[in-house]
CSV table of C-alpha atoms in Angstrom, one decimal:
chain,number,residue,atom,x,y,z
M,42,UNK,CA,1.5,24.7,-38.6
M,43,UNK,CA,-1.2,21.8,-39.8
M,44,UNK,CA,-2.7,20.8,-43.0
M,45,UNK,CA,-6.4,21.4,-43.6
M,46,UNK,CA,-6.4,17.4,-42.9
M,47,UNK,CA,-5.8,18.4,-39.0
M,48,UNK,CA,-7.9,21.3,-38.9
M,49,UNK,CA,-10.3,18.9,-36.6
M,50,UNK,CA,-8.1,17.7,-34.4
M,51,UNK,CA,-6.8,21.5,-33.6
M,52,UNK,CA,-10.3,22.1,-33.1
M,53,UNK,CA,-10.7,19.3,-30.5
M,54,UNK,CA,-7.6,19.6,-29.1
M,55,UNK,CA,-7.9,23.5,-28.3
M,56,UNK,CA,-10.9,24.3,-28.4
M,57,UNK,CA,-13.6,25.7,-25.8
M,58,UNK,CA,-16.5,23.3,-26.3
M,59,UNK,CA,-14.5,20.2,-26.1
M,60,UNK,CA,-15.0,19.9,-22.7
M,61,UNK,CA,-18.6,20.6,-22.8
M,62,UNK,CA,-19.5,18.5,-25.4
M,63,UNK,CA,-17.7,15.4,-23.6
M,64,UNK,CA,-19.3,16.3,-20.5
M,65,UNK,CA,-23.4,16.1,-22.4
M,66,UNK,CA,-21.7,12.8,-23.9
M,67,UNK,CA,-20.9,11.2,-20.7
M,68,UNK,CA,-23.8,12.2,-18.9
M,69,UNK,CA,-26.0,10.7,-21.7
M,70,UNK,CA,-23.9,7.4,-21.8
M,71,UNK,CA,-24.1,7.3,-18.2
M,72,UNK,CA,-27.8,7.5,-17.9
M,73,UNK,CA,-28.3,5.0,-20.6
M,74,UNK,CA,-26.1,2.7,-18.5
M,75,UNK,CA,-27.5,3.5,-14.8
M,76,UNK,CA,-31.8,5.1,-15.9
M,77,UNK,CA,-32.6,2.5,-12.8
M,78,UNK,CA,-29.8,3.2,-10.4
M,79,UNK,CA,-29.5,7.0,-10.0
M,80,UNK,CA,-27.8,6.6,-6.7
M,81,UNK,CA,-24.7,5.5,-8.8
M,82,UNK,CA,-24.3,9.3,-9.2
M,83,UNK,CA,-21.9,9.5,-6.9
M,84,UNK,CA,-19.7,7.7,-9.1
M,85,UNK,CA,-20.3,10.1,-11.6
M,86,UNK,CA,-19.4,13.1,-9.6
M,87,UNK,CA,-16.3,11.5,-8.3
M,88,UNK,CA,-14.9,10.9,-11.8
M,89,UNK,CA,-16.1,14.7,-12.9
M,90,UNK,CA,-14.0,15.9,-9.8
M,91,UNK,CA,-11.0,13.7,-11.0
M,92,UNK,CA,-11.1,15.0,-14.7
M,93,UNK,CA,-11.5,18.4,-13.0
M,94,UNK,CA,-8.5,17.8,-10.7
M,95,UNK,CA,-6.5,16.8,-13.9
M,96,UNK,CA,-7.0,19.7,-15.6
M,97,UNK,CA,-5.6,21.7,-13.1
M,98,UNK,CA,-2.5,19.1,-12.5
M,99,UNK,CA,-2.0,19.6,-16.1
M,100,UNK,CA,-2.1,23.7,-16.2
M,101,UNK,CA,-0.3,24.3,-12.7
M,102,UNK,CA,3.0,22.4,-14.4
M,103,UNK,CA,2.6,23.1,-18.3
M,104,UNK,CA,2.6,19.6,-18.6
M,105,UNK,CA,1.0,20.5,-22.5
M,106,UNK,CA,2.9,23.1,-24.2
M,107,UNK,CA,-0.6,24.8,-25.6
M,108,UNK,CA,-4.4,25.6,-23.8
M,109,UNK,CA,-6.0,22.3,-24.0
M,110,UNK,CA,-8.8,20.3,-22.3
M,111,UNK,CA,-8.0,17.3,-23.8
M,112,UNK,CA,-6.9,15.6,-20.9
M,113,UNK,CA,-10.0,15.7,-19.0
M,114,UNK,CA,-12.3,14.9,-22.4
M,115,UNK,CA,-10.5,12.1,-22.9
M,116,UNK,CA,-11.0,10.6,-19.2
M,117,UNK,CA,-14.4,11.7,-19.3
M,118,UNK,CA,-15.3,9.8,-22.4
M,119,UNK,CA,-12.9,6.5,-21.2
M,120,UNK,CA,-14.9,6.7,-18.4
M,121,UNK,CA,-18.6,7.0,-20.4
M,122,UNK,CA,-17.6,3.9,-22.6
M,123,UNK,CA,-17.3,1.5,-19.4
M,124,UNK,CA,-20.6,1.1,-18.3
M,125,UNK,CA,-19.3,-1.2,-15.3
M,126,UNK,CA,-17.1,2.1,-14.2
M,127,UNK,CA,-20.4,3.8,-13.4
M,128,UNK,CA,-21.5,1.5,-10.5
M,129,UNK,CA,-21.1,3.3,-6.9
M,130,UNK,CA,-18.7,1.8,-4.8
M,131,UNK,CA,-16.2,2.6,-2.1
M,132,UNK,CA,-13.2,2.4,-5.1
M,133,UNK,CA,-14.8,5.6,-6.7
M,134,UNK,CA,-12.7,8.0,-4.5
M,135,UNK,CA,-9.6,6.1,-5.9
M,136,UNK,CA,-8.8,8.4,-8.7
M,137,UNK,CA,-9.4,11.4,-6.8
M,138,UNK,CA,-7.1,10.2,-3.9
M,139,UNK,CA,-4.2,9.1,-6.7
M,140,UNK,CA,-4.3,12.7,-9.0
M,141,UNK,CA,-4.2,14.6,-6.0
M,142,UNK,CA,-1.2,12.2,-4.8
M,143,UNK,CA,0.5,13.1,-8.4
M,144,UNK,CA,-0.3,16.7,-8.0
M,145,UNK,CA,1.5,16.9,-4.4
M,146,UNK,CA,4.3,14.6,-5.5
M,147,UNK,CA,4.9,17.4,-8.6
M,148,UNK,CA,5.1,20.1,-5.9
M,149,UNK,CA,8.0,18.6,-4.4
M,150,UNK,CA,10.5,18.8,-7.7
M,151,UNK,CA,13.3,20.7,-6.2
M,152,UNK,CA,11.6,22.1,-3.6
M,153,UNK,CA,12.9,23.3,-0.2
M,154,UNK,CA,9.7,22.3,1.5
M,155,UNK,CA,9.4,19.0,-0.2
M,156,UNK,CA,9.0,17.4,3.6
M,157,UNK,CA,5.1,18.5,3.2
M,158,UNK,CA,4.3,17.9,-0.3
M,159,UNK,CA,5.5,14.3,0.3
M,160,UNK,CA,3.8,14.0,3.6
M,161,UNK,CA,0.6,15.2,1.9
M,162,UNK,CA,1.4,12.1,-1.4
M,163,UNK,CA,2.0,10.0,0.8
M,164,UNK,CA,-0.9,10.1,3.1
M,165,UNK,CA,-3.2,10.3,0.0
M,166,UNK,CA,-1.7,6.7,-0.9
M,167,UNK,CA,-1.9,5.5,2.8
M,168,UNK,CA,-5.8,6.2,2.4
M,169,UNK,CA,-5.7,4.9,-0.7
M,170,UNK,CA,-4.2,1.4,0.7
M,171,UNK,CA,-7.0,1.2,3.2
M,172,UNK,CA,-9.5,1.0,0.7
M,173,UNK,CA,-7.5,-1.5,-1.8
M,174,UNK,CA,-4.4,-2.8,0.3
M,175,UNK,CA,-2.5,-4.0,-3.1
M,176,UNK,CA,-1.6,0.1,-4.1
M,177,UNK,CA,0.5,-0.2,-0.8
M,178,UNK,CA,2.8,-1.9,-3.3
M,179,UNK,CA,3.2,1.7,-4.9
M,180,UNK,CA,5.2,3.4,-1.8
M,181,UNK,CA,8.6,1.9,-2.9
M,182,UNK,CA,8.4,3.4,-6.4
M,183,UNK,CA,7.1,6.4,-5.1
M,184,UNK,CA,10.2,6.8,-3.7
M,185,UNK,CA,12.3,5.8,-6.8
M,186,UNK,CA,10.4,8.9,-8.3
M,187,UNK,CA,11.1,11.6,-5.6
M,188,UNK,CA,14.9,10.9,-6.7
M,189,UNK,CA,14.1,11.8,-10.1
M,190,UNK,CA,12.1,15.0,-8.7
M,191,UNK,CA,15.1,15.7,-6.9
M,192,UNK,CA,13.5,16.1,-3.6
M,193,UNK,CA,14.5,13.0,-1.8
M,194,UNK,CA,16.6,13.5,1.5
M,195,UNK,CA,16.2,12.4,5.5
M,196,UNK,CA,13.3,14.9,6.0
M,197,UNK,CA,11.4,14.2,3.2
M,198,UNK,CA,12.1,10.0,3.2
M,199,UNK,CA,10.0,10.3,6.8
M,200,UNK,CA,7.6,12.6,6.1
M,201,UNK,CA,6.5,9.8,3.5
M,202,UNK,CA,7.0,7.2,6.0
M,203,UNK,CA,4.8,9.1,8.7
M,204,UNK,CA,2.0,10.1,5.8
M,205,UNK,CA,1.6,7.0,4.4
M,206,UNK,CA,1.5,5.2,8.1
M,207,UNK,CA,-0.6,8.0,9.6
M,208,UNK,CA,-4.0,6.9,8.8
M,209,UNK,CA,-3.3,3.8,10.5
M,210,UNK,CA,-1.9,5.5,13.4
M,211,UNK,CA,-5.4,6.9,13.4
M,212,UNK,CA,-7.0,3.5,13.0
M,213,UNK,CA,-4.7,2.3,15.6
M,214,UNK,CA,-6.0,5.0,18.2
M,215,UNK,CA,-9.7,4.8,17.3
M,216,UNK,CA,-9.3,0.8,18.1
M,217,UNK,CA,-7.1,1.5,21.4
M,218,UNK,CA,-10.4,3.9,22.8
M,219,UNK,CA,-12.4,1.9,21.7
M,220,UNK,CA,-10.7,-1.2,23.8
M,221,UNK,CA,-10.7,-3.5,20.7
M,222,UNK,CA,-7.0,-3.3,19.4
M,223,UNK,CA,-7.1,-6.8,17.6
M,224,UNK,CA,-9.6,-5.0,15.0
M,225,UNK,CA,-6.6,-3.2,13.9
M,226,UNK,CA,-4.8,-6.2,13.0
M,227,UNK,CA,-6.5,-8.0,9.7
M,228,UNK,CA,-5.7,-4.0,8.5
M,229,UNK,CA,-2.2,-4.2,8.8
M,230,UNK,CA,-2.1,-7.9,7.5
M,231,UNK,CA,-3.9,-6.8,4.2
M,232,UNK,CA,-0.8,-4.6,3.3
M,233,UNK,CA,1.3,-8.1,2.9
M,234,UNK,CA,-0.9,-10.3,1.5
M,235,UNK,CA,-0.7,-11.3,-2.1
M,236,UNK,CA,-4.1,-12.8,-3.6
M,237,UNK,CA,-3.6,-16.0,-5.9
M,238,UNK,CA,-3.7,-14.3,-9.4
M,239,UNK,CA,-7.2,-14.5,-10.7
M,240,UNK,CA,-8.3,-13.8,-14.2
M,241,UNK,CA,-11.8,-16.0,-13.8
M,242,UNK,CA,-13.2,-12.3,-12.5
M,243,UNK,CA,-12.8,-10.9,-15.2
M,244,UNK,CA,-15.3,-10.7,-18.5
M,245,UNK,CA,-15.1,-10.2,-22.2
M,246,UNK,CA,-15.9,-6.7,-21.7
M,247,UNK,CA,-13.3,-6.1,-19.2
M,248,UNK,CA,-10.3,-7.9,-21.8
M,249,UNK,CA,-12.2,-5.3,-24.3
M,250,UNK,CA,-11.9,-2.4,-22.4
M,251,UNK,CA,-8.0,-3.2,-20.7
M,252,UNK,CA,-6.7,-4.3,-24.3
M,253,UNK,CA,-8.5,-0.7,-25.6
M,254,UNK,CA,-6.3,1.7,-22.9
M,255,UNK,CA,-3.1,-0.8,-23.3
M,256,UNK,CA,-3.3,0.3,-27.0
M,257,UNK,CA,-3.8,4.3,-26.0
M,258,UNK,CA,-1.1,3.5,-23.2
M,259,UNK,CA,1.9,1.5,-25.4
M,260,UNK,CA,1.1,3.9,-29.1
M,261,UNK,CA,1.0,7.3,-27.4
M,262,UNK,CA,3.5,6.7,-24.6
M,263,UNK,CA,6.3,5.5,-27.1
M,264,UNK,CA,5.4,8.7,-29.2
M,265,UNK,CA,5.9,10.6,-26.6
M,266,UNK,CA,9.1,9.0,-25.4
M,267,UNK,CA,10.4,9.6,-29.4
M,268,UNK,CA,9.8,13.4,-28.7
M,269,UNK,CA,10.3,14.0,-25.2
M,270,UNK,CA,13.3,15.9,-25.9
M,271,UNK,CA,10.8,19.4,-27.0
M,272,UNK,CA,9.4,19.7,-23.3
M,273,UNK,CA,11.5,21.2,-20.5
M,274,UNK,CA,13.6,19.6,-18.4
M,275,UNK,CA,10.6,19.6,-15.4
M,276,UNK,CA,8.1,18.3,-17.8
M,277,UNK,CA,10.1,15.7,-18.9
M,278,UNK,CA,10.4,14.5,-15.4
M,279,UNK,CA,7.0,14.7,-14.7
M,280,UNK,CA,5.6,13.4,-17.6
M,281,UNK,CA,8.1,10.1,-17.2
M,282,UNK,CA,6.4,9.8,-14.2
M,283,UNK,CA,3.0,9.0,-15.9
M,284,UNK,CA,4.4,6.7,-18.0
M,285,UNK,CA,6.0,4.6,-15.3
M,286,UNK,CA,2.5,4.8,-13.9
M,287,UNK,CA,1.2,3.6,-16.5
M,288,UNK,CA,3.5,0.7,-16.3
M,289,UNK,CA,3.2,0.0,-13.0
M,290,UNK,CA,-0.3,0.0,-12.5
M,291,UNK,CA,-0.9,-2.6,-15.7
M,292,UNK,CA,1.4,-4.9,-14.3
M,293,UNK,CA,0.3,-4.9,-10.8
M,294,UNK,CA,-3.4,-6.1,-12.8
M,295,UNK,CA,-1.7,-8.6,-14.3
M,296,UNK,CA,-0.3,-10.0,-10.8
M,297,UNK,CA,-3.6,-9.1,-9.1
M,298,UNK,CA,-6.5,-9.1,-11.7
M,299,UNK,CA,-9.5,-9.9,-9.1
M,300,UNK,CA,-8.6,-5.8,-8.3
M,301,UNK,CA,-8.9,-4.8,-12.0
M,302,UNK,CA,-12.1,-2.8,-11.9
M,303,UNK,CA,-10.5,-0.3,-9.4
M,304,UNK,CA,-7.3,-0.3,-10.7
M,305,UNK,CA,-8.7,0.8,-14.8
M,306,UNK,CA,-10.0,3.9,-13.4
M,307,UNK,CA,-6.4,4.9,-12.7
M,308,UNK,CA,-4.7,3.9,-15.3
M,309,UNK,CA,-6.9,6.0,-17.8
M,310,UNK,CA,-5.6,9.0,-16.0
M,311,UNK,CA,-1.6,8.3,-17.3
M,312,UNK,CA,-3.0,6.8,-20.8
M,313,UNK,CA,-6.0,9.8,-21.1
M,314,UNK,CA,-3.2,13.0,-20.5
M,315,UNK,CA,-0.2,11.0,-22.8
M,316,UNK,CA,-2.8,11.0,-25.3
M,317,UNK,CA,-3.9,14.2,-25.0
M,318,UNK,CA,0.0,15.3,-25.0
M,319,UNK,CA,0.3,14.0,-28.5
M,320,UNK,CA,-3.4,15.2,-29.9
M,321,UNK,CA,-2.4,18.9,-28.9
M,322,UNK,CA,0.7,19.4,-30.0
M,323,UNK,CA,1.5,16.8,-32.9
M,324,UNK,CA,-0.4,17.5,-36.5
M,325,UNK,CA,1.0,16.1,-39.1
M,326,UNK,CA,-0.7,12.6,-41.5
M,327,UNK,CA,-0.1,10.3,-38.9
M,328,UNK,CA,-1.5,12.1,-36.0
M,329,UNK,CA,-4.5,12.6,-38.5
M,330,UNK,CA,-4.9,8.6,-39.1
M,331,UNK,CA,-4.8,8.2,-35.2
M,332,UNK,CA,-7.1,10.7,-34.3
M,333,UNK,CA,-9.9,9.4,-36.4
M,334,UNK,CA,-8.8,5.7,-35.3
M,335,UNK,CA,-9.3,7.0,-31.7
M,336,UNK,CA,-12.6,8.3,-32.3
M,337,UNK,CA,-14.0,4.7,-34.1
M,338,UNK,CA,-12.2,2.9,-31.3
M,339,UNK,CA,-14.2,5.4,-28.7
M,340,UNK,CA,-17.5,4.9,-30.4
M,341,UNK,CA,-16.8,1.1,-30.7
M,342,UNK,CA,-16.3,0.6,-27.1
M,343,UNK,CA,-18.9,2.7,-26.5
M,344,UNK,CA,-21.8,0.7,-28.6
M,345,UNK,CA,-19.7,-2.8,-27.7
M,346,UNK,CA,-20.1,-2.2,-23.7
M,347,UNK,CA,-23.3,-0.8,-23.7
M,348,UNK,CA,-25.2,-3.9,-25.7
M,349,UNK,CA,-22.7,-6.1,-22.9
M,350,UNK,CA,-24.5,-4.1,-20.1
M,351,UNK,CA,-28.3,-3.9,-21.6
M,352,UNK,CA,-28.1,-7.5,-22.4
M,353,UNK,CA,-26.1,-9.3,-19.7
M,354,UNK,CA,-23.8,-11.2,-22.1
């Protein structure tokens, strides 16, 4: 089963008062970071409803092979360790809109009603786009991964065509009452511009924090991809799908890096549930030498980003 070495981790990893003991830890972090800007709480509660929402993507498909909370812990705490993730903005709904896009594109593997469940994807992505244009890019490869999920055919292609376009049919109609149909236009042109790639944005503690879930992305997605072959054939799927996310969503920051503090929130959510994937079910020396190396590089973060924030550097 697991040495006495890895009795810890088993603890963490299954264990009832994970979750509440990252959820006191975040909370405390996060009013450290925001004591003078308590209407940043609605930042708070969007990433507790995403963690919450990940939990139950990760039960309704066994996506873990044992009862864990890890998943959401790990989020949760990613999220504590970045004060500039705590600011309220309209971006905060992001990782809400793209789990529950996840959880509807699982429902469609091999499903005879997979028409809806991509309609439903899709249109989480289409208000996704409205509030950053550049995850528009995403539709394309969504539709690489329905082939995978086996649910790809003429009904289902244009029930992702018609989710994805229909809040902007809605836009479309609100501007067509309201007799001012150019409005609707710098909307659409958004979708097909590319910004000149921008790093000057960015700060030290934003290469800290992106070079930090890189590390947690690359290490735990190639273990994962070394022992793939012990999950079902669905789970495999699904969980290939996360790391392509993963992928996708670090390269489209490199091309657009002005749009990197809404785009980290989402890609904790691939690199916090492959993590937790190999915390909860591997316990052996190594796993023992990366757990403790995940909780220093936690805690450094943590201190590093929080003296960044309290002292403007």
């Amino acid at each position: 089963m697991f040495s006495s070495r890895n009795r810890f981790q088993y603890q963490v990893a299954t264990g009832r008062l994970t979750l509440p003991v990252a959820a006191i830890l975040t909370l405390i972090v996060w009013t450290l970071s925001s004591v003078h800007d308590w209407p940043s709480i609605s930042s708070l509660l969007a990433y507790g409803l995403t963690s919450y929402l990940l939990i139950e993507t990760e039960t309704k498909f066994v996506l873990i092979r044992t009862r864990t909370t890890l998943p959401a812990v790990l989020f949760l705490l990613l999220y504590a360790a970045m004060p500039f993730l705590h600011e309220t903005s309209l971006t905060c709904i992001l990782p809400v809109l793209f789990i529950l896009m996840l959880l509807f594109l699982f429902r469609s593997y091999e499903s005879p009603y997979a028409s809806g469940a991509l309609f439903q994807a899709f249109f989480c992505l289409g208000i996704s786009s409205f509030i950053l244009p550049a995850l528009a890019w995403l539709t394309p490869l969504l539709y690489i991964h329905t082939i995978s999920l086996r649910s790809l055919n003429i009904r289902s292609f244009f029930a992702g065509i018609i989710g994805f376009t229909l809040p902007y049919w809605l836009l479309f109609g609100y501007y067509v009452w309201t007799d001012d149909l150019e409005a609707v236009y710098p909307y659409l042109m958004r979708l097909f511009q590319f910004q000149p790639i921008n790093y000057h944005t960015l700060t030290l503690t934003h290469y800290v924090s992106w070079s930090i879930v890189l590390i947690f992305s690359g290490i735990y997605g190639t273990f994962y991809l070394r022992s793939a072959f012990k999950d079902k054939v669905q789970t495999r799927i699904l969980l290939r799908i996360f790391v392509w996310m993963m992928l996708w969503l670090n390269l489209l920051c490199v091309l657009q890096p002005q749009y990197f503090q809404a785009l980290l929130p989402l890609m904790l959510i691939p690199a916090s549930l492959i993590s937790a994937h190999y915390f909860a079910l591997t316990f052996n020396r190594v796993s023992h030498i990366l757990f403790n190396t995940t909780l220093i590089l936690w805690v450094s973060l943590c201190l590093f980003n929080l003296w960044m924030h309290f002292f403007n550097f």
